[in-house]
XYZ file of N, CA, C and O in Angstrom:
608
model
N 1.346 101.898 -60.085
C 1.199 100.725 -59.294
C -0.184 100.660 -58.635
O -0.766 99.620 -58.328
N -0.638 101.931 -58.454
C -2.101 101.304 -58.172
C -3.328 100.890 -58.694
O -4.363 100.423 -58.218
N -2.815 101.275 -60.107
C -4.309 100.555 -61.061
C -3.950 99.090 -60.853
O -4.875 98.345 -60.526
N -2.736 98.579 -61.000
C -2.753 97.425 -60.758
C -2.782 96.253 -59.353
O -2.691 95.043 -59.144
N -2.995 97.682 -58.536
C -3.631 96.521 -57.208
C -4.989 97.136 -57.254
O -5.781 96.454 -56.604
N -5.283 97.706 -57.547
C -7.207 98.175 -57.743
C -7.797 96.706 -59.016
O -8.639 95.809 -59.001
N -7.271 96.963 -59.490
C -7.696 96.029 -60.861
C -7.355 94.121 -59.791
O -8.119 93.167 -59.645
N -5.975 94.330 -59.319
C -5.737 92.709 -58.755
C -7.148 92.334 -57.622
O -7.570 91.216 -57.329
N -7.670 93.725 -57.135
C -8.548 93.891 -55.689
C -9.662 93.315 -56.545
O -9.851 92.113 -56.357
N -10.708 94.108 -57.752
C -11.592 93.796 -58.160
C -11.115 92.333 -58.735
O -12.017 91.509 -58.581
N -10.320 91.963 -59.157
C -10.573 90.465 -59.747
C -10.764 89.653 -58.578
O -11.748 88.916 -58.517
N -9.790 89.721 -57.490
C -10.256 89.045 -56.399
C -11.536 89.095 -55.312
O -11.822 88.282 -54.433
N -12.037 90.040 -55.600
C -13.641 90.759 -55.272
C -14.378 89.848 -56.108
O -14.798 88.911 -55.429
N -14.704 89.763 -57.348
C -15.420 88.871 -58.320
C -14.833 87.539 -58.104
O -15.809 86.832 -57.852
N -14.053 86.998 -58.075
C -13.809 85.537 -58.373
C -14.389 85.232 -56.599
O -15.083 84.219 -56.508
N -14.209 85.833 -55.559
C -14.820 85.606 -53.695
C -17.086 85.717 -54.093
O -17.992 85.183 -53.453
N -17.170 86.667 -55.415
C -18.446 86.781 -55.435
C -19.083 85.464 -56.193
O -20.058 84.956 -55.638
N -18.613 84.876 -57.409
C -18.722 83.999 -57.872
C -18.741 82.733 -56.658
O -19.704 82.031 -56.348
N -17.402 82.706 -56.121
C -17.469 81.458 -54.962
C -18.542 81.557 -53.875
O -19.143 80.548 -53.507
N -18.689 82.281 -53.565
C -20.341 82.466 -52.943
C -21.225 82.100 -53.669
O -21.638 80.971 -53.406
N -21.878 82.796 -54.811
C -23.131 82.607 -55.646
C -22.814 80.537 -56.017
O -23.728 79.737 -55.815
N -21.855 80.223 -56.376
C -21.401 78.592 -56.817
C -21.925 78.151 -55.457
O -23.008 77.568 -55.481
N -21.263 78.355 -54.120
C -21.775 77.583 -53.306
C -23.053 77.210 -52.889
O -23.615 76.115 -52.881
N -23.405 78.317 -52.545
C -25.707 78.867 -52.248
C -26.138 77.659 -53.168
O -26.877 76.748 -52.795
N -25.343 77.823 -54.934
C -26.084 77.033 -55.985
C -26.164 75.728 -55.110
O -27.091 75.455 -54.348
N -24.836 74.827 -55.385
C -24.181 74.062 -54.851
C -25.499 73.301 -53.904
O -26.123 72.315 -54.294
N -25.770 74.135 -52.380
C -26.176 73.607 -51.384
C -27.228 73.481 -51.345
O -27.739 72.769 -50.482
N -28.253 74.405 -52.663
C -29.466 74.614 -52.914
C -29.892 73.378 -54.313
O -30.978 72.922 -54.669
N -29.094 73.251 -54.601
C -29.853 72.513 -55.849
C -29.398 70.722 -55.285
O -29.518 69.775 -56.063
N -28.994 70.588 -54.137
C -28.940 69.276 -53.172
C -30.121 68.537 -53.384
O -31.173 68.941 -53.878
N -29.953 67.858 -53.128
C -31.140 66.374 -53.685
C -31.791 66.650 -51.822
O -31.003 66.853 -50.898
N -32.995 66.603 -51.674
C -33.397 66.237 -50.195
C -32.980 64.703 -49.707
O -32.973 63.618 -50.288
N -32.725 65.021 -48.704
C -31.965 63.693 -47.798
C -33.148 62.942 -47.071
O -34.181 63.611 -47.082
N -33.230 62.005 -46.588
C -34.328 61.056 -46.616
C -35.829 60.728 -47.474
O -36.188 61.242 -48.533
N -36.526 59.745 -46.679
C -37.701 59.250 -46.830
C -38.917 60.470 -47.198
O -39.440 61.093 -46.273
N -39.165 60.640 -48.145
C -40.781 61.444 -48.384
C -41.377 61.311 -47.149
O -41.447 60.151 -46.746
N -41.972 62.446 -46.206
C -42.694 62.230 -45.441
C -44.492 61.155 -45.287
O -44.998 60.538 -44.350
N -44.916 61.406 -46.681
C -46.227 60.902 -46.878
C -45.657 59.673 -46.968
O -46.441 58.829 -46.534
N -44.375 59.086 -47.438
C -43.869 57.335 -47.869
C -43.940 56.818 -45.763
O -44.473 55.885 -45.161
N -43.196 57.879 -45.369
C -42.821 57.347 -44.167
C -44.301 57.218 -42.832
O -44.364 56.473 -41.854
N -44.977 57.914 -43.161
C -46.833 58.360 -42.662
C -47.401 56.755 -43.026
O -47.754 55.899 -42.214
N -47.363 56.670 -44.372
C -47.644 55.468 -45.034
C -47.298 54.156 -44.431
O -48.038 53.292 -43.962
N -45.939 54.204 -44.553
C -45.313 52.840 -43.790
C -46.077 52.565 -42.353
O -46.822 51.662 -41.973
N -45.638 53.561 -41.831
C -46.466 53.589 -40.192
C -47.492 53.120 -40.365
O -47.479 51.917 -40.102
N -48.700 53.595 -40.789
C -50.200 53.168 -41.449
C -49.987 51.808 -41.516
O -50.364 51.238 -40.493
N -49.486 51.039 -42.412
C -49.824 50.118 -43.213
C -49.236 48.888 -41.664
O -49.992 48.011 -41.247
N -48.110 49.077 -41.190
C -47.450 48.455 -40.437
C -48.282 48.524 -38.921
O -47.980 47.692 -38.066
N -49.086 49.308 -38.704
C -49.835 49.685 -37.457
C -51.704 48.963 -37.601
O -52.554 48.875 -36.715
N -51.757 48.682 -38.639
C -52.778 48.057 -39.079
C -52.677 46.728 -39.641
O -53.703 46.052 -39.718
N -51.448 46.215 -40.088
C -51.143 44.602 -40.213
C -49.956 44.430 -39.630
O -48.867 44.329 -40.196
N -50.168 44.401 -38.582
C -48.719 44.067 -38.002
C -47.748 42.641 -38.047
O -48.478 41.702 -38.364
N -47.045 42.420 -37.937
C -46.236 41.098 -37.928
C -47.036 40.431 -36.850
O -47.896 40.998 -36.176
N -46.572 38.816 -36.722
C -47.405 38.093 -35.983
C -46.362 37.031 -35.767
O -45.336 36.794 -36.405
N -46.932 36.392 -34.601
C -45.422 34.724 -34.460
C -45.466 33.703 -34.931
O -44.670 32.778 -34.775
N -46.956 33.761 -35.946
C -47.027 32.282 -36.323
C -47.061 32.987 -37.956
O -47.791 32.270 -38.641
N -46.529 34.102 -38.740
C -47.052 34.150 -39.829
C -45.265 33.460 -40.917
O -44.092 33.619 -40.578
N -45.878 32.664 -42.317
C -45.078 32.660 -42.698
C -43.789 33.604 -43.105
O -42.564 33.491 -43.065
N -45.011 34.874 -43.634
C -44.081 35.463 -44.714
C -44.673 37.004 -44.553
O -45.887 37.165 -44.435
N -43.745 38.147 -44.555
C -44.752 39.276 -44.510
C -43.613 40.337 -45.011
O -42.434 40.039 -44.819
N -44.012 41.812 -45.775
C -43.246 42.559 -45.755
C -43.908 43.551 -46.613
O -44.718 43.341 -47.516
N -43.242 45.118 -46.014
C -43.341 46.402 -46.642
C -42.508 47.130 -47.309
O -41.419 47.640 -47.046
N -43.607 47.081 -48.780
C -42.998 47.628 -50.039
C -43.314 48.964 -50.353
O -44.525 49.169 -50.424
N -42.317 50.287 -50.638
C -42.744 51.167 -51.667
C -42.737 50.715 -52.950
O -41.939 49.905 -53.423
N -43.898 51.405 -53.660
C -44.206 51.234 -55.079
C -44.290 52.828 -55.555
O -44.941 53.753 -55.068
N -43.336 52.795 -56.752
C -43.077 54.305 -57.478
C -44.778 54.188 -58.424
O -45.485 53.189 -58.291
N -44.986 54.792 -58.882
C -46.392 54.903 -59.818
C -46.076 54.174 -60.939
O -45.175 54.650 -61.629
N -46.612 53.074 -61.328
C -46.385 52.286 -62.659
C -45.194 51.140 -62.028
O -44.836 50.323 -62.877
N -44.638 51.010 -60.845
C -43.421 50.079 -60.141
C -43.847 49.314 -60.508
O -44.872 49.648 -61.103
N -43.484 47.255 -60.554
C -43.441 46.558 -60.104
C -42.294 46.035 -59.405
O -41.113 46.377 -59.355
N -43.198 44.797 -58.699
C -41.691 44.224 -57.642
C -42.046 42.662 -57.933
O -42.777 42.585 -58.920
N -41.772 41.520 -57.420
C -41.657 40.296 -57.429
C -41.550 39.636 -56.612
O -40.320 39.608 -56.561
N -41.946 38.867 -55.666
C -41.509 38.202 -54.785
C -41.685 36.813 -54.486
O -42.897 36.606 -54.540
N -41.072 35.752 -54.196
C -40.935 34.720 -53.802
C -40.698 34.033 -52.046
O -39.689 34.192 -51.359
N -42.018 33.229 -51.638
C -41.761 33.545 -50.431
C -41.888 32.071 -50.117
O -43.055 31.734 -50.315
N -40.854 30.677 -49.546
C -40.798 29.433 -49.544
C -41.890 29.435 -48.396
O -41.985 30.197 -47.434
N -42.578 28.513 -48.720
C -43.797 27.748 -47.392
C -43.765 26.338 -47.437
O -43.372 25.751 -48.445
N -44.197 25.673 -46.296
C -45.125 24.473 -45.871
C -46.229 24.191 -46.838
O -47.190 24.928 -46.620
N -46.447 23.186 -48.053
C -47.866 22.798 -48.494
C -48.851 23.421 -47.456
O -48.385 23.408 -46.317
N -50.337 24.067 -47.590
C -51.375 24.199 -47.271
C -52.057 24.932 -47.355
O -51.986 25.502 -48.443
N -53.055 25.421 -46.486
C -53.890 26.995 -47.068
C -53.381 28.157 -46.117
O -53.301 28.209 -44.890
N -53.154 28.811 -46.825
C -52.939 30.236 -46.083
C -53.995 31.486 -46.687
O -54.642 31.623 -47.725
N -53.726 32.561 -45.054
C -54.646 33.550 -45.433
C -53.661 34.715 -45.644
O -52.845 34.977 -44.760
N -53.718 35.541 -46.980
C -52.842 36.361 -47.406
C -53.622 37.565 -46.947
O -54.839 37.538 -47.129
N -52.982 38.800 -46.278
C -53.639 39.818 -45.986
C -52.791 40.974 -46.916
O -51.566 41.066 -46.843
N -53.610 41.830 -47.789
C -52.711 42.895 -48.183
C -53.458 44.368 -48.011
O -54.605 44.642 -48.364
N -52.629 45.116 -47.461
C -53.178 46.236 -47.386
C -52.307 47.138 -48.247
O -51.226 46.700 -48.640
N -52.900 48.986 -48.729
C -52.007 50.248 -49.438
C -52.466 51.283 -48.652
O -53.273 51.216 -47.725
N -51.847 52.320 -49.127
C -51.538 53.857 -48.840
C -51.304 54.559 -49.968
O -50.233 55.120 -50.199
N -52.145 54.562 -50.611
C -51.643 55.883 -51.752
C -53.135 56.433 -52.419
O -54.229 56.504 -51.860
N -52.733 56.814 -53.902
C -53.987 56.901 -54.380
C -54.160 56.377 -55.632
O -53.689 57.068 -56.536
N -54.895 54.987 -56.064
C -54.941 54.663 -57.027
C -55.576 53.167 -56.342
O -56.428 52.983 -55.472
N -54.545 51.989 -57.353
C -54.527 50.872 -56.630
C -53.695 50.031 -57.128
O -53.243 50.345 -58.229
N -53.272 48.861 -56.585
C -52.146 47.869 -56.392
C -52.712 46.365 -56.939
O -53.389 45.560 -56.301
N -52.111 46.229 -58.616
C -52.601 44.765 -58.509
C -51.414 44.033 -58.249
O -50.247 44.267 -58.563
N -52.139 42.733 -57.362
C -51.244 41.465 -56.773
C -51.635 40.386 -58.055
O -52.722 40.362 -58.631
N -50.428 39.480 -58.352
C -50.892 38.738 -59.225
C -50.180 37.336 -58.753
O -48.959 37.307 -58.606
N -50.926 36.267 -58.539
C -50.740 35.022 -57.493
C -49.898 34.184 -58.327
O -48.935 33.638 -57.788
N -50.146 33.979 -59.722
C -49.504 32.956 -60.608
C -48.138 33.206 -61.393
O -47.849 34.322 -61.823
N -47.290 32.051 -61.556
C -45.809 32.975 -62.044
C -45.906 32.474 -63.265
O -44.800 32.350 -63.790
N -46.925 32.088 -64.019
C -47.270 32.028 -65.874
C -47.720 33.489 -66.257
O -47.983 33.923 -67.379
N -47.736 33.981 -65.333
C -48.847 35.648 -65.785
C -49.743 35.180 -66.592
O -49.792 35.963 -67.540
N -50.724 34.048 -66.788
C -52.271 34.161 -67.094
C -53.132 34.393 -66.590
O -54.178 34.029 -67.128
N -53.206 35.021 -65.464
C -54.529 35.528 -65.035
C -54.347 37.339 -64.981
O -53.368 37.654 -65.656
N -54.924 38.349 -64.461
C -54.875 39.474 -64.331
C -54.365 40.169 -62.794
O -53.776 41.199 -62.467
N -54.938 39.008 -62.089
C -54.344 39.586 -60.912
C -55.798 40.345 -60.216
O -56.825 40.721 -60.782
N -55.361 40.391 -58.621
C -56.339 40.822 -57.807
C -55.719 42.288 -57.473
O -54.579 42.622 -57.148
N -57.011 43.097 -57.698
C -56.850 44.684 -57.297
C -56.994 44.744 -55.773
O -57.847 44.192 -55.079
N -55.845 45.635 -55.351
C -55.990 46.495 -53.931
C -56.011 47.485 -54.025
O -55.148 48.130 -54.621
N -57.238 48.068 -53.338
C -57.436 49.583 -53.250
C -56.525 50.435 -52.350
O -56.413 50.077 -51.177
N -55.929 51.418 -52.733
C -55.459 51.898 -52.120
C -55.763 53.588 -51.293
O -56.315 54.488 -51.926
N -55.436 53.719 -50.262
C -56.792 54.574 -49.426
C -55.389 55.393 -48.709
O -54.321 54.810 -48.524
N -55.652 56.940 -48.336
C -54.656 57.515 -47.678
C -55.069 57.741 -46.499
O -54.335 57.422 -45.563
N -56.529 58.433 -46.208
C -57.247 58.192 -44.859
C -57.837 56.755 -44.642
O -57.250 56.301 -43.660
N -58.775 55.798 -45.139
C -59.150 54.778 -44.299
C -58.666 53.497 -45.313
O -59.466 52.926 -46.054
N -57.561 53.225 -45.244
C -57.269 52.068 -46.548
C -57.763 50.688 -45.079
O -57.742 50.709 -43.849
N -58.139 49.696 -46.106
C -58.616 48.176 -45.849
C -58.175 47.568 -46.052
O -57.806 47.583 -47.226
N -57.744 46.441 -45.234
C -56.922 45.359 -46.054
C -58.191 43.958 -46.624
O -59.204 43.467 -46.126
N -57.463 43.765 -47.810
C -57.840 42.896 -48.113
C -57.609 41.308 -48.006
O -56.451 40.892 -48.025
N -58.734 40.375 -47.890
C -57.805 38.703 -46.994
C -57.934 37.864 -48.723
O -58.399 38.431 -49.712
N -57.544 36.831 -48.709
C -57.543 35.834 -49.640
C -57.211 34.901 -49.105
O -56.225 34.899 -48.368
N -58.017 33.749 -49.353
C -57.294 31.897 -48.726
C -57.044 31.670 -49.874
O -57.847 31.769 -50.801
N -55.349 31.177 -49.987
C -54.810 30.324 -50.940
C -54.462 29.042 -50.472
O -54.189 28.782 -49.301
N -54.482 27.994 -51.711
C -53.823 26.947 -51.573
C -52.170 26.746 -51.802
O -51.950 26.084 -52.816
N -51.125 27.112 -51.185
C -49.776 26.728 -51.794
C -49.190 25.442 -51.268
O -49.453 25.063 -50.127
N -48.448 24.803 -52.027
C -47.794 23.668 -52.522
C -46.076 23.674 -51.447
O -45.632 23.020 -50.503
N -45.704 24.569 -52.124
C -44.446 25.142 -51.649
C -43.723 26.682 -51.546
O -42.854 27.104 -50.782
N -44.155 27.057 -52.185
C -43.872 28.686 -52.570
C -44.721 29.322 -52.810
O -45.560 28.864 -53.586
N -44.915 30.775 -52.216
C -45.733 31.558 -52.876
C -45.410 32.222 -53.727
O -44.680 32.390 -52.750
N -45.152 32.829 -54.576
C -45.290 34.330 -56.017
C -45.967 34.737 -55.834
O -47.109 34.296 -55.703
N -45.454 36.142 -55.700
C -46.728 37.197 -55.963
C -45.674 38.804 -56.678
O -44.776 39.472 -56.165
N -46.404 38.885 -58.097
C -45.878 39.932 -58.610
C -47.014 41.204 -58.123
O -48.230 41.080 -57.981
N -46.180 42.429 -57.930
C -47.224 43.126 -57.151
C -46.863 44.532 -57.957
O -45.757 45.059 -57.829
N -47.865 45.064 -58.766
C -47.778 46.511 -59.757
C -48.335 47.403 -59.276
O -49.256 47.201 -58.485
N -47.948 48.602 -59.606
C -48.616 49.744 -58.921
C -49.313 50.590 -60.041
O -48.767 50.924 -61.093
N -51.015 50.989 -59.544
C -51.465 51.760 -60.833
C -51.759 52.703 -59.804
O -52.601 52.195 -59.063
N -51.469 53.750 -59.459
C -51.381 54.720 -58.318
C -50.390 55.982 -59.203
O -49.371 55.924 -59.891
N -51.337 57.127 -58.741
C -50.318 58.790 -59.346
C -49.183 58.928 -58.673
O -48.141 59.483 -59.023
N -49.392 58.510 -57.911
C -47.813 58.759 -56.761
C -47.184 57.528 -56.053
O -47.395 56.451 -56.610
N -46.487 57.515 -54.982
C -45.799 56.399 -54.449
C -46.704 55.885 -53.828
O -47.649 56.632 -53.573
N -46.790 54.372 -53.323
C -47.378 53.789 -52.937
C -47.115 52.950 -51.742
O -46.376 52.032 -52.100
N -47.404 52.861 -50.446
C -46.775 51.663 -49.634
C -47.683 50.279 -49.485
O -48.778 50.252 -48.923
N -47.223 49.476 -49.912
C -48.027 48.033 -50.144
C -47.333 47.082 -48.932
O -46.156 46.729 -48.865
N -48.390 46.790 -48.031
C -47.745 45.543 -47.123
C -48.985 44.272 -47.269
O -50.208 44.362 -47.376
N -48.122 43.157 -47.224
C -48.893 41.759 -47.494
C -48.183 40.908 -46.241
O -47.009 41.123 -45.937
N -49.096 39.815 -45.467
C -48.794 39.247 -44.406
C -49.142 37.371 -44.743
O -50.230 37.080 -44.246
N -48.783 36.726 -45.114
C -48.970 35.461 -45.087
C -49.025 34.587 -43.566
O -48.446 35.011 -42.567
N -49.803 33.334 -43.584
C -50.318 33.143 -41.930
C -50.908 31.481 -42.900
O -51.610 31.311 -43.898
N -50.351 30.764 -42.182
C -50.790 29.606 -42.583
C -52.494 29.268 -41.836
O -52.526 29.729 -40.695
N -53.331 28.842 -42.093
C -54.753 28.685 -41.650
C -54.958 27.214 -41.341
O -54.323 26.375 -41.980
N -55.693 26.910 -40.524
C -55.609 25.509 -39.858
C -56.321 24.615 -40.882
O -57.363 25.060 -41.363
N -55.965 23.628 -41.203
C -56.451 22.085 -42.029
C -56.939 21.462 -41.307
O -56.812 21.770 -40.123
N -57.474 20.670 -41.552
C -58.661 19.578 -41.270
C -58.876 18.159 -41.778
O -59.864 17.518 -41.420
């Protein structure tokens, strides 16, 4: 009778060692839980340097994966507006104004220590489009601010 509680001891010894080594795996091979720190550095940046405003139409902050695009549609008032877009990464961000895709689109540089935003006066009708791609090695945070500009 005692090989067979020595033998029942070691199986239950190994199957308690296994459930350990499974768990460690388990808790270790976990996906990390939030925001990339450099995405969230970024946001701050981009949002601390174009901030929202009370008279602007349209504004908002995008991550861009490397090679992303996104799309956006933003309803306006006929007239001219000044589009501000600024990045955070390393590469750069083309914006493309027209929803025929015949033109190429305007490059934004994108900067991790001193990024710039860039302005544009457009004419819109009713809506803006703007498809916005990312040619950047890594993630990217892209913010654009629309602001209607005074007529005459």
């Amino acid at each position: 009778m005692r090989e067979d509680r020595a033998a029942g001891a070691t199986l239950y010894a190994f199957a308690l060692v296994l459930l350990l080594v499974g768990g460690v795996w388990f808790v270790r091979a976990a996906p990390e839980v939030g925001e990339d720190p450099a995405v969230v550095a970024g946001r701050a940046t981009v949002e601390r340097l174009l901030p929202d405003l009370p008279r602007q139409a349209g504004a908002e902050t995008m991550v861009l994966a490397a090679g992303g695009r996104k799309e956006r549609n933003t309803s306006v008032v006929g007239g001219a507006y000044a589009l501000a877009m600024l990045c955070v990464g390393d590469g750069q961000v083309r914006v493309r104004l027209s929803a025929t895709g015949e033109d190429s689109g305007r490059a934004v540089p994108c900067s991790a220590e001193d990024p710039e935003p860039v302005e544009l006066t457009v004419g819109l009708a009713d809506n803006l489009f703007m498809a916005v791609s990312a040619e950047t090695r890594g993630a990217a945070v892209f913010r654009w601010r629309v602001i209607r500009t005074r007529s005459y």
